[in-house]
mmCIF file of C-alpha atoms and ligand atoms in Angstrom:
data_model
loop_
_atom_site.group_PDB
_atom_site.id
_atom_site.type_symbol
_atom_site.label_atom_id
_atom_site.label_comp_id
_atom_site.label_asym_id
_atom_site.label_seq_id
_atom_site.Cartn_x
_atom_site.Cartn_y
_atom_site.Cartn_z
ATOM 1 C CA MET A 1 0.000 0.000 0.000
ATOM 2 C CA LYS A 2 1.147 3.583 -0.601
ATOM 3 C CA VAL A 3 0.554 5.703 2.518
ATOM 4 C CA TRP A 4 0.555 9.517 2.476
ATOM 5 C CA LEU A 5 0.268 11.313 5.803
ATOM 6 C CA THR A 6 0.571 14.724 7.384
ATOM 7 C CA GLY A 7 2.627 15.165 10.543
ATOM 8 C CA GLY A 8 5.047 12.235 10.224
ATOM 9 C CA GLY A 9 7.553 14.255 12.244
ATOM 10 C CA GLY A 10 5.161 14.360 15.216
ATOM 11 C CA PHE A 11 4.643 11.935 18.077
ATOM 12 C CA ILE A 12 1.826 9.847 16.647
ATOM 13 C CA GLY A 13 2.766 10.518 13.025
ATOM 14 C CA SER A 14 6.269 9.139 13.556
ATOM 15 C CA ASN A 15 4.698 5.934 14.850
ATOM 16 C CA VAL A 16 2.347 5.772 11.862
ATOM 17 C CA VAL A 17 5.413 6.073 9.621
ATOM 18 C CA ARG A 18 7.127 3.266 11.547
ATOM 19 C CA ALA A 19 4.061 1.028 11.434
ATOM 20 C CA GLY A 20 3.817 1.627 7.689
ATOM 21 C CA LEU A 21 7.474 0.834 7.037
ATOM 22 C CA ASP A 22 7.357 -2.240 9.298
ATOM 23 C CA ALA A 23 4.414 -3.527 7.254
ATOM 24 C CA GLY A 24 6.319 -2.996 3.995
ATOM 25 C CA HIS A 25 4.326 0.004 2.780
ATOM 26 C CA GLU A 26 5.706 2.936 0.789
ATOM 27 C CA VAL A 27 5.365 6.083 2.906
ATOM 28 C CA LEU A 28 5.403 9.813 2.225
ATOM 29 C CA THR A 29 4.838 12.313 5.003
ATOM 30 C CA THR A 30 4.412 16.050 4.872
ATOM 31 C CA ALA A 31 6.372 18.140 7.344
ATOM 32 C CA ALA A 32 6.439 21.757 8.460
ATOM 33 C CA THR A 33 9.845 21.846 10.206
ATOM 34 C CA PHE A 34 10.916 18.213 10.452
ATOM 35 C CA THR A 35 13.602 16.674 8.250
ATOM 36 C CA PRO A 36 14.315 12.966 8.668
ATOM 37 C CA PRO A 37 17.853 11.607 8.723
ATOM 38 C CA ALA A 38 19.324 10.441 5.425
ATOM 39 C CA GLY A 39 18.316 6.906 4.568
ATOM 40 C CA ALA A 40 15.187 6.998 6.738
ATOM 41 C CA GLY A 41 13.372 4.931 4.154
ATOM 42 C CA TYR A 42 10.467 7.259 3.444
ATOM 43 C CA ALA A 43 9.815 10.471 1.526
ATOM 44 C CA VAL A 44 9.032 13.935 2.886
ATOM 45 C CA ASP A 45 7.240 16.870 1.269
ATOM 46 C CA HIS A 46 7.743 20.132 3.129
ATOM 47 C CA LEU A 47 4.463 22.012 2.932
ATOM 48 C CA ASP A 48 1.894 23.857 5.000
ATOM 49 C CA MET A 49 -1.192 21.711 5.582
ATOM 50 C CA THR A 50 -3.384 24.816 5.278
ATOM 51 C CA ASN A 51 -2.207 25.328 1.680
ATOM 52 C CA GLU A 52 -4.858 23.515 -0.337
ATOM 53 C CA ALA A 53 -3.003 23.588 -3.651
ATOM 54 C CA ALA A 54 0.207 22.242 -2.113
ATOM 55 C CA VAL A 55 -1.597 19.470 -0.226
ATOM 56 C CA ARG A 56 -3.614 18.314 -3.223
ATOM 57 C CA ALA A 57 -0.599 18.462 -5.542
ATOM 58 C CA SER A 58 1.471 16.354 -3.131
ATOM 59 C CA ILE A 59 -1.273 13.723 -2.869
ATOM 60 C CA GLU A 60 -1.838 13.678 -6.603
ATOM 61 C CA ALA A 61 1.869 13.247 -7.352
ATOM 62 C CA PHE A 62 2.295 10.385 -4.841
ATOM 63 C CA ALA A 63 -1.031 8.679 -5.765
ATOM 64 C CA PRO A 64 -1.499 6.933 -2.397
ATOM 65 C CA ASP A 65 -3.960 4.203 -1.454
ATOM 66 C CA LEU A 66 -4.339 5.660 2.044
ATOM 67 C CA VAL A 67 -4.237 9.284 3.257
ATOM 68 C CA ILE A 68 -3.908 9.920 7.008
ATOM 69 C CA ASN A 69 -4.266 13.428 8.451
ATOM 70 C CA CYS A 70 -2.167 13.361 11.626
ATOM 71 C CA ALA A 71 -0.709 16.899 11.761
ATOM 72 C CA ILE A 72 -2.025 19.335 14.314
ATOM 73 C CA MET A 73 -1.547 22.833 15.655
ATOM 74 C CA ASN A 74 -0.694 21.547 19.118
ATOM 75 C CA ASP A 75 -0.095 24.780 21.040
ATOM 76 C CA TRP A 76 -3.211 25.683 23.026
ATOM 77 C CA GLY A 77 -2.052 29.275 23.526
ATOM 78 C CA GLN A 78 -1.765 29.667 19.746
ATOM 79 C CA MET A 79 -5.054 27.844 19.211
ATOM 80 C CA TYR A 80 -7.028 30.065 21.567
ATOM 81 C CA GLY A 81 -5.031 33.183 20.607
ATOM 82 C CA ASP A 82 -5.776 32.962 16.868
ATOM 83 C CA ARG A 83 -8.988 31.043 16.377
ATOM 84 C CA GLU A 84 -9.160 31.698 12.635
ATOM 85 C CA ALA A 85 -5.707 30.168 12.188
ATOM 86 C CA ALA A 86 -6.734 27.241 14.385
ATOM 87 C CA TRP A 87 -9.881 26.675 12.297
ATOM 88 C CA ALA A 88 -7.727 26.646 9.166
ATOM 89 C CA ALA A 89 -5.210 24.232 10.699
ATOM 90 C CA TYR A 90 -7.864 21.759 11.862
ATOM 91 C CA VAL A 91 -11.007 22.029 9.775
ATOM 92 C CA GLU A 92 -9.737 23.516 6.505
ATOM 93 C CA ALA A 93 -6.677 21.254 6.544
ATOM 94 C CA THR A 94 -9.070 18.300 6.858
ATOM 95 C CA ARG A 95 -11.023 19.613 3.863
ATOM 96 C CA HIS A 96 -7.811 19.878 1.811
ATOM 97 C CA SER A 97 -6.409 16.448 2.616
ATOM 98 C CA SER A 98 -9.785 14.701 2.283
ATOM 99 C CA ALA A 99 -10.327 16.411 -1.088
ATOM 100 C CA GLY A 100 -6.860 15.242 -2.138
ATOM 101 C CA ALA A 101 -7.728 11.684 -1.103
ATOM 102 C CA ALA A 102 -10.955 11.863 -3.107
ATOM 103 C CA ASP A 103 -8.997 13.142 -6.147
ATOM 104 C CA VAL A 104 -6.990 9.901 -6.282
ATOM 105 C CA GLY A 105 -9.593 7.487 -4.837
ATOM 106 C CA ALA A 106 -7.627 6.867 -1.622
ATOM 107 C CA THR A 107 -9.093 5.797 1.723
ATOM 108 C CA TYR A 108 -9.077 8.760 4.109
ATOM 109 C CA VAL A 109 -8.347 8.702 7.869
ATOM 110 C CA LEU A 110 -8.553 11.730 10.145
ATOM 111 C CA VAL A 111 -6.778 11.279 13.489
ATOM 112 C CA SER A 112 -9.050 12.544 16.254
ATOM 113 C CA THR A 113 -9.369 12.352 20.014
ATOM 114 C CA ASP A 114 -11.334 11.107 23.036
ATOM 115 C CA TRP A 115 -11.639 14.790 23.999
ATOM 116 C CA VAL A 116 -14.607 15.163 21.607
ATOM 117 C CA PHE A 117 -16.511 13.789 24.618
ATOM 118 C CA ASP A 118 -17.294 15.893 27.658
ATOM 119 C CA GLY A 119 -15.724 13.803 30.422
ATOM 120 C CA THR A 120 -19.036 12.502 31.794
ATOM 121 C CA GLN A 121 -19.585 10.047 28.930
ATOM 122 C CA ALA A 122 -17.367 7.242 30.235
ATOM 123 C CA GLY A 123 -17.492 4.176 28.028
ATOM 124 C CA ALA A 124 -18.360 6.241 24.953
ATOM 125 C CA HIS A 125 -18.461 4.067 21.855
ATOM 126 C CA GLU A 126 -18.011 5.022 18.240
ATOM 127 C CA GLU A 127 -21.652 6.037 17.799
ATOM 128 C CA THR A 128 -22.051 7.952 21.088
ATOM 129 C CA PRO A 129 -22.876 11.589 20.231
ATOM 130 C CA PRO A 130 -19.850 13.764 21.085
ATOM 131 C CA ASN A 131 -20.188 16.832 23.297
ATOM 132 C CA PRO A 132 -16.895 18.794 23.277
ATOM 133 C CA ILE A 133 -16.296 21.172 26.173
ATOM 134 C CA ASN A 134 -13.321 23.142 24.859
ATOM 135 C CA PHE A 135 -12.182 24.710 21.576
ATOM 136 C CA TYR A 136 -9.815 21.820 20.793
ATOM 137 C CA GLY A 137 -12.679 19.329 21.067
ATOM 138 C CA ALA A 138 -14.915 21.575 18.953
ATOM 139 C CA LEU A 139 -12.250 21.857 16.237
ATOM 140 C CA LYS A 140 -11.773 18.112 16.249
ATOM 141 C CA LEU A 141 -15.508 17.435 16.030
ATOM 142 C CA ALA A 142 -15.900 19.904 13.137
ATOM 143 C CA SER A 143 -12.980 18.171 11.392
ATOM 144 C CA GLU A 144 -14.568 14.766 12.030
ATOM 145 C CA MET A 145 -17.770 15.921 10.351
ATOM 146 C CA VAL A 146 -15.819 17.035 7.272
ATOM 147 C CA ALA A 147 -13.987 13.698 7.069
ATOM 148 C CA LEU A 148 -17.138 11.616 7.559
ATOM 149 C CA GLU A 149 -19.224 13.602 5.095
ATOM 150 C CA ARG A 150 -16.469 13.094 2.514
ATOM 151 C CA GLY A 151 -16.806 9.317 3.037
ATOM 152 C CA GLY A 152 -13.695 9.053 5.169
ATOM 153 C CA ALA A 153 -12.798 7.445 8.482
ATOM 154 C CA VAL A 154 -12.123 8.988 11.883
ATOM 155 C CA ALA A 155 -9.513 7.328 14.100
ATOM 156 C CA ARG A 156 -9.960 8.583 17.662
ATOM 157 C CA VAL A 157 -6.830 7.948 19.722
ATOM 158 C CA SER A 158 -6.774 8.305 23.497
ATOM 159 C CA GLY A 159 -4.267 8.355 26.345
ATOM 160 C CA VAL A 160 -1.482 7.955 23.821
ATOM 161 C CA ASN A 161 1.797 6.647 25.187
ATOM 162 C CA GLY A 162 4.928 5.367 23.553
ATOM 163 C CA LEU A 163 8.058 6.781 21.992
ATOM 164 C CA HIS A 164 8.381 9.845 19.822
ATOM 165 C CA LEU A 165 10.293 8.263 16.934
ATOM 166 C CA ALA A 166 11.231 11.445 15.064
ATOM 167 C CA ARG A 167 12.847 13.439 17.886
ATOM 168 C CA PRO A 168 15.655 12.379 20.192
ATOM 169 C CA THR A 169 13.878 13.695 23.298
ATOM 170 C CA THR A 170 10.347 13.563 24.626
ATOM 171 C CA ILE A 171 8.584 16.827 23.813
ATOM 172 C CA ARG A 172 6.825 17.363 27.119
ATOM 173 C CA ALA A 173 6.498 15.750 30.510
ATOM 174 C CA GLN A 174 3.208 15.406 32.380
ATOM 175 C CA ASP A 175 0.268 17.562 31.306
ATOM 176 C CA ARG A 176 -3.505 17.672 31.791
ATOM 177 C CA GLY A 177 -3.967 14.650 29.538
ATOM 178 C CA PHE A 178 -2.368 11.207 29.417
ATOM 179 C CA GLY A 179 0.035 11.766 26.505
ATOM 180 C CA TYR A 180 3.698 10.966 27.365
ATOM 181 C CA PHE A 181 2.599 10.096 30.950
ATOM 182 C CA VAL A 182 4.235 6.662 31.028
ATOM 183 C CA ALA A 183 7.511 7.832 29.433
ATOM 184 C CA SER A 184 7.704 10.693 31.938
ATOM 185 C CA ILE A 185 7.323 8.333 34.880
ATOM 186 C CA VAL A 186 9.852 5.841 33.541
ATOM 187 C CA ASP A 187 12.428 8.517 32.783
ATOM 188 C CA ALA A 188 12.137 9.987 36.289
ATOM 189 C CA LEU A 189 12.026 6.811 38.343
ATOM 190 C CA GLU A 190 14.793 4.987 36.523
ATOM 191 C CA VAL A 191 17.268 7.709 37.539
ATOM 192 C CA GLY A 192 15.986 7.695 41.142
ATOM 193 C CA GLU A 193 13.899 10.890 40.949
ATOM 194 C CA THR A 194 10.435 11.191 42.447
ATOM 195 C CA PHE A 195 7.429 11.768 40.208
ATOM 196 C CA THR A 196 4.259 13.509 41.338
ATOM 197 C CA VAL A 197 1.181 12.047 39.673
ATOM 198 C CA TRP A 198 -1.261 14.924 39.287
ATOM 199 C CA GLU A 199 -4.708 14.349 40.711
ATOM 200 C CA ALA A 200 -7.443 16.990 40.484
ATOM 201 C CA PRO A 201 -11.042 17.298 39.302
ATOM 202 C CA GLU A 202 -10.101 19.784 36.572
ATOM 203 C CA ILE A 203 -7.736 17.469 34.605
ATOM 204 C CA ASN A 204 -8.172 14.242 32.643
ATOM 205 C CA MET A 205 -8.185 11.713 35.484
ATOM 206 C CA ARG A 206 -9.315 8.566 33.685
ATOM 207 C CA SER A 207 -8.870 7.405 30.106
ATOM 208 C CA THR A 208 -8.288 4.337 27.959
ATOM 209 C CA PRO A 209 -4.556 4.285 27.201
ATOM 210 C CA SER A 210 -3.136 3.335 23.852
ATOM 211 C CA LEU A 211 0.322 2.767 22.411
ATOM 212 C CA ALA A 212 1.197 5.153 19.573
ATOM 213 C CA LEU A 213 2.671 2.364 17.430
ATOM 214 C CA GLU A 214 -0.481 0.286 17.806
ATOM 215 C CA CYS A 215 -2.610 3.341 16.909
ATOM 216 C CA GLY A 216 -0.642 3.500 13.672
ATOM 217 C CA GLU A 217 -1.213 -0.200 13.054
ATOM 218 C CA ILE A 218 -4.971 0.210 13.532
ATOM 219 C CA MET A 219 -5.011 3.133 11.069
ATOM 220 C CA LEU A 220 -3.306 0.879 8.518
ATOM 221 C CA MET A 221 -6.006 -1.779 9.121
ATOM 222 C CA ILE A 222 -8.594 0.872 8.235
ATOM 223 C CA GLY A 223 -6.651 1.464 5.020
ATOM 224 C CA ASP A 224 -6.351 -2.266 4.273
ATOM 225 C CA LYS A 225 -10.114 -2.668 4.621
ATOM 226 C CA GLN A 226 -10.871 0.618 2.827
ATOM 227 C CA ALA A 227 -13.193 1.296 5.747
ATOM 228 C CA ASP A 228 -15.088 4.446 6.652
ATOM 229 C CA GLY A 229 -16.861 5.763 9.770
ATOM 230 C CA VAL A 230 -15.625 6.218 13.323
ATOM 231 C CA PHE A 231 -13.008 3.986 14.976
ATOM 232 C CA HIS A 232 -11.675 4.040 18.532
ATOM 233 C CA CYS A 233 -7.939 3.306 18.340
ATOM 234 C CA CYS A 234 -7.224 2.554 21.980
ATOM 235 C CA GLY A 235 -6.540 -0.278 24.375
ATOM 236 C CA ALA A 236 -9.006 -2.415 26.314
ATOM 237 C CA ASP A 237 -8.843 -0.894 29.793
ATOM 238 C CA SER A 238 -9.996 2.330 31.390
ATOM 239 C CA VAL A 239 -7.549 3.407 34.129
ATOM 240 C CA THR A 240 -6.927 6.364 36.420
ATOM 241 C CA ARG A 241 -3.644 8.261 36.420
ATOM 242 C CA ARG A 242 -2.739 6.550 39.710
ATOM 243 C CA GLU A 243 -3.527 3.073 38.364
ATOM 244 C CA LEU A 244 -1.488 3.720 35.210
ATOM 245 C CA ALA A 245 1.449 5.015 37.256
ATOM 246 C CA GLU A 246 1.394 1.929 39.488
ATOM 247 C CA LEU A 247 1.098 -0.442 36.516
ATOM 248 C CA THR A 248 4.013 1.361 34.873
ATOM 249 C CA CYS A 249 6.172 0.662 37.928
ATOM 250 C CA LYS A 250 5.178 -2.988 37.838
ATOM 251 C CA VAL A 251 5.891 -3.506 34.130
ATOM 252 C CA PHE A 252 9.106 -1.445 34.022
ATOM 253 C CA ASP A 253 10.404 -2.856 37.366
ATOM 254 C CA LEU A 254 10.540 0.593 38.958
ATOM 255 C CA ASP A 255 10.365 1.632 42.614
ATOM 256 C CA ALA A 256 6.755 2.712 43.202
ATOM 257 C CA SER A 257 7.741 4.380 46.489
ATOM 258 C CA LEU A 258 9.156 7.205 44.327
ATOM 259 C CA LEU A 259 5.631 8.074 43.181
ATOM 260 C CA ARG A 260 3.936 11.020 44.853
ATOM 261 C CA TYR A 261 0.374 12.202 44.381
ATOM 262 C CA GLY A 262 -0.658 15.833 44.364
ATOM 263 C CA PRO A 263 -2.254 18.748 42.529
ATOM 264 C CA PRO A 264 -1.127 19.746 39.031
ATOM 265 C CA ASP A 265 1.444 22.392 38.373
ATOM 266 C CA PRO A 266 -0.718 25.581 38.354
ATOM 267 C CA ASP A 267 1.117 26.742 35.189
ATOM 268 C CA SER A 268 -0.308 23.710 33.369
ATOM 269 C CA LEU A 269 -3.922 24.724 33.965
ATOM 270 C CA MET A 270 -5.875 26.885 31.531
ATOM 271 C CA ALA A 271 -9.272 28.479 31.729
ATOM 272 C CA ALA A 272 -10.514 25.896 29.218
ATOM 273 C CA PRO A 273 -12.289 22.917 30.778
ATOM 274 C CA ILE A 274 -10.783 19.443 30.321
ATOM 275 C CA PRO A 275 -12.793 16.167 30.152
ATOM 276 C CA HIS A 276 -12.489 14.388 33.502
ATOM 277 C CA ASP A 277 -13.183 10.785 32.426
ATOM 278 C CA SER A 278 -12.654 10.250 28.702
ATOM 279 C CA SER A 279 -12.785 6.441 28.729
ATOM 280 C CA LEU A 280 -13.726 4.841 25.416
ATOM 281 C CA THR A 281 -15.047 1.484 24.298
ATOM 282 C CA THR A 282 -14.481 -0.107 20.896
ATOM 283 C CA PRO A 283 -17.436 -2.274 19.746
ATOM 284 C CA ARG A 284 -17.566 -0.986 16.130
ATOM 285 C CA THR A 285 -13.795 -1.038 15.769
ATOM 286 C CA GLN A 286 -13.734 -4.691 16.853
ATOM 287 C CA ARG A 287 -16.619 -5.567 14.556
ATOM 288 C CA VAL A 288 -15.371 -3.808 11.423
ATOM 289 C CA LEU A 289 -11.628 -4.396 11.758
ATOM 290 C CA GLY A 290 -11.704 -7.701 13.631
ATOM 291 C CA HIS A 291 -9.228 -6.148 16.037
ATOM 292 C CA ALA A 292 -9.564 -6.914 19.754
ATOM 293 C CA PRO A 293 -8.276 -4.057 21.935
ATOM 294 C CA THR A 294 -5.065 -4.774 23.825
ATOM 295 C CA PRO A 295 -5.088 -4.951 27.656
ATOM 296 C CA VAL A 296 -3.170 -2.093 29.276
ATOM 297 C CA LEU A 297 -0.593 -4.459 30.809
ATOM 298 C CA GLU A 298 0.268 -5.804 27.354
ATOM 299 C CA LEU A 299 0.499 -2.268 25.943
ATOM 300 C CA LEU A 300 2.961 -1.359 28.688
ATOM 301 C CA GLN A 301 4.985 -4.518 28.114
ATOM 302 C CA ARG A 302 5.164 -3.732 24.407
ATOM 303 C CA PHE A 303 6.193 -0.157 25.182
ATOM 304 C CA ARG A 304 8.984 -1.432 27.421
ATOM 305 C CA LEU A 305 10.315 -3.726 24.691
ATOM 306 C CA GLN A 306 10.099 -0.914 22.136
ATOM 307 C CA ARG A 307 11.896 1.532 24.440
ATOM 308 C CA GLU A 308 14.684 -0.926 25.202
ATOM 309 C CA ALA A 309 15.170 -1.567 21.497
ATOM 310 C CA GLU A 310 15.232 2.134 20.563
ATOM 311 C CA HIS A 311 17.170 3.525 23.547
ATOM 312 C CA PRO A 312 19.244 0.730 25.071
ATOM 313 C CA GLY A 313 20.286 1.687 28.600
ATOM 314 C CA GLN A 314 19.478 5.394 28.571
ATOM 315 C CA ALA A 315 16.788 7.802 29.704
ATOM 316 C CA THR A 316 15.169 9.679 26.839
ATOM 317 C CA HIS A 317 14.716 13.088 28.451
ATOM 318 C CA GLU A 318 15.254 15.110 31.571
ATOM 319 C CA ILE A 319 12.286 15.216 33.907
ATOM 320 C CA LYS A 320 11.274 18.289 35.846
ATOM 321 C CA ASP A 321 9.289 16.955 38.779
ATOM 322 C CA THR A 322 6.860 19.223 40.630
HETATM 323 N N1 LIG B 1 -0.615 13.037 21.750
HETATM 324 C C1 LIG B 1 -1.740 12.651 22.300
HETATM 325 O O1 LIG B 1 -1.766 12.210 23.455
HETATM 326 C C2 LIG B 1 -3.036 12.723 21.520
HETATM 327 C C3 LIG B 1 -4.225 12.377 22.140
HETATM 328 C C4 LIG B 1 -5.408 12.424 21.409
HETATM 329 C C5 LIG B 1 -5.385 12.804 20.064
HETATM 330 N N2 LIG B 1 -4.207 13.164 19.475
HETATM 331 C C6 LIG B 1 -4.238 13.545 18.060
HETATM 332 O O2 LIG B 1 -3.166 12.926 17.372
HETATM 333 C C7 LIG B 1 -2.713 13.750 16.316
HETATM 334 C C8 LIG B 1 -1.207 13.923 16.400
HETATM 335 O O3 LIG B 1 -0.881 14.474 17.656
HETATM 336 P P1 LIG B 1 0.630 14.489 18.176
HETATM 337 O O4 LIG B 1 0.576 14.576 19.652
HETATM 338 O O5 LIG B 1 1.366 13.393 17.529
HETATM 339 O O6 LIG B 1 1.113 15.889 17.597
HETATM 340 P P2 LIG B 1 2.605 16.505 17.506
HETATM 341 O O7 LIG B 1 3.621 15.582 18.052
HETATM 342 O O8 LIG B 1 2.511 17.878 18.062
HETATM 343 O O9 LIG B 1 2.841 16.601 15.940
HETATM 344 C C9 LIG B 1 2.146 17.550 15.178
HETATM 345 C C10 LIG B 1 2.686 17.527 13.774
HETATM 346 O O10 LIG B 1 1.944 18.471 13.011
HETATM 347 C C11 LIG B 1 2.829 19.072 12.075
HETATM 348 N N3 LIG B 1 2.338 20.407 11.747
HETATM 349 C C12 LIG B 1 1.978 21.391 12.589
HETATM 350 N N4 LIG B 1 1.573 22.478 11.903
HETATM 351 C C13 LIG B 1 1.691 22.160 10.578
HETATM 352 C C14 LIG B 1 1.411 22.844 9.376
HETATM 353 N N5 LIG B 1 0.909 24.103 9.365
HETATM 354 N N6 LIG B 1 1.631 22.211 8.205
HETATM 355 C C15 LIG B 1 2.124 20.940 8.185
HETATM 356 N N7 LIG B 1 2.377 20.230 9.298
HETATM 357 C C16 LIG B 1 2.174 20.838 10.481
HETATM 358 C C17 LIG B 1 4.167 19.143 12.774
HETATM 359 O O11 LIG B 1 5.148 19.108 11.755
HETATM 360 P P3 LIG B 1 6.744 19.304 11.980
HETATM 361 O O12 LIG B 1 7.176 18.201 12.936
HETATM 362 O O13 LIG B 1 7.303 19.129 10.622
HETATM 363 O O14 LIG B 1 6.956 20.674 12.543
HETATM 364 C C18 LIG B 1 4.140 17.905 13.659
HETATM 365 O O15 LIG B 1 4.820 16.835 13.042
HETATM 366 C C19 LIG B 1 -3.499 15.041 16.430
HETATM 367 O O16 LIG B 1 -4.556 14.985 15.508
HETATM 368 C C20 LIG B 1 -4.028 15.028 17.848
HETATM 369 O O17 LIG B 1 -5.232 15.742 17.969
HETATM 370 C C21 LIG B 1 -3.031 13.134 20.165
#
């Protein structure tokens, strides 16, 4: 299969690239600032995803079977500070890439999020009506509607953990969501530092973790089956931050007495509300793809193996504990 994606230099995108290469696919990613090392085994087009002509020309020239829109304006200050630019980067960019996919008859996948739900809809399945409570969720839901009305698929990822495969260091430590949470804990505890697991009503306290590489693999299954509609690309288990931290210690053989529990760093909080419990279920994804979600313990074990293979014997970033 030929796979064209946006954002292959990002956290999830770099795992989609890896999943594609591992499966023997030909891959082209767009990038804004990222340049892969020589001999990386895939192609890159430097372009702005809000530039319709550039996006459609890139897709047309590559003639992919599968188009995945994974890029994102990921800075909430920028997103709230310039809402027109944010709309262009989410919704219009989805229009451009889905139009490009339609031009060449490719299957289309928009990467979305569990934060289209409001945090009181625990166990939301693929057909549960979303109810976003912040601008990010609203942008994602608007983008989902564009993708679905164009006959595409939506791949909602949640609690994404794993390795960033395009950057030598982890981009951020703990935040209000679950992204990078496991890597942050491992990096701190394995060098004997404490790690304070944030607990507060105003952050994402429970979700259904996933492994970024497996998210990529599920997106490729959507492409293989030329499927459309909504998919939940996550694991099998809903866990709290505390439960995930304790399981991480168990799987990575780390000293759980170094864990602390406390309120979030006040600098990490914004006026925007955050879904409290964003747990997902996956009945349609299992039915359509024949893919059973992976238990969280297995996801963590796979992450450990992946981390040891990529970074033998070294921490991947410096942790600033609160
Ligand atoms: N991370 C999570 O925990 C999580 C959870 C739920 C959903 N998601 C969804 O997963 C997707 C990927 O998230 P991520 O965390 O992997 O993001 P990320 O690491 O911040 O990567 C974002 C990518 O977007 C690219 N990009 C930004 N602006 C661009 C522009 N104007 N034109 C072209 N490319 C541009 C960047 O390119 P360069 O690298 O070239 O600068 C970067 O590779 C998003 O749709 C997000 O909503 C993520």
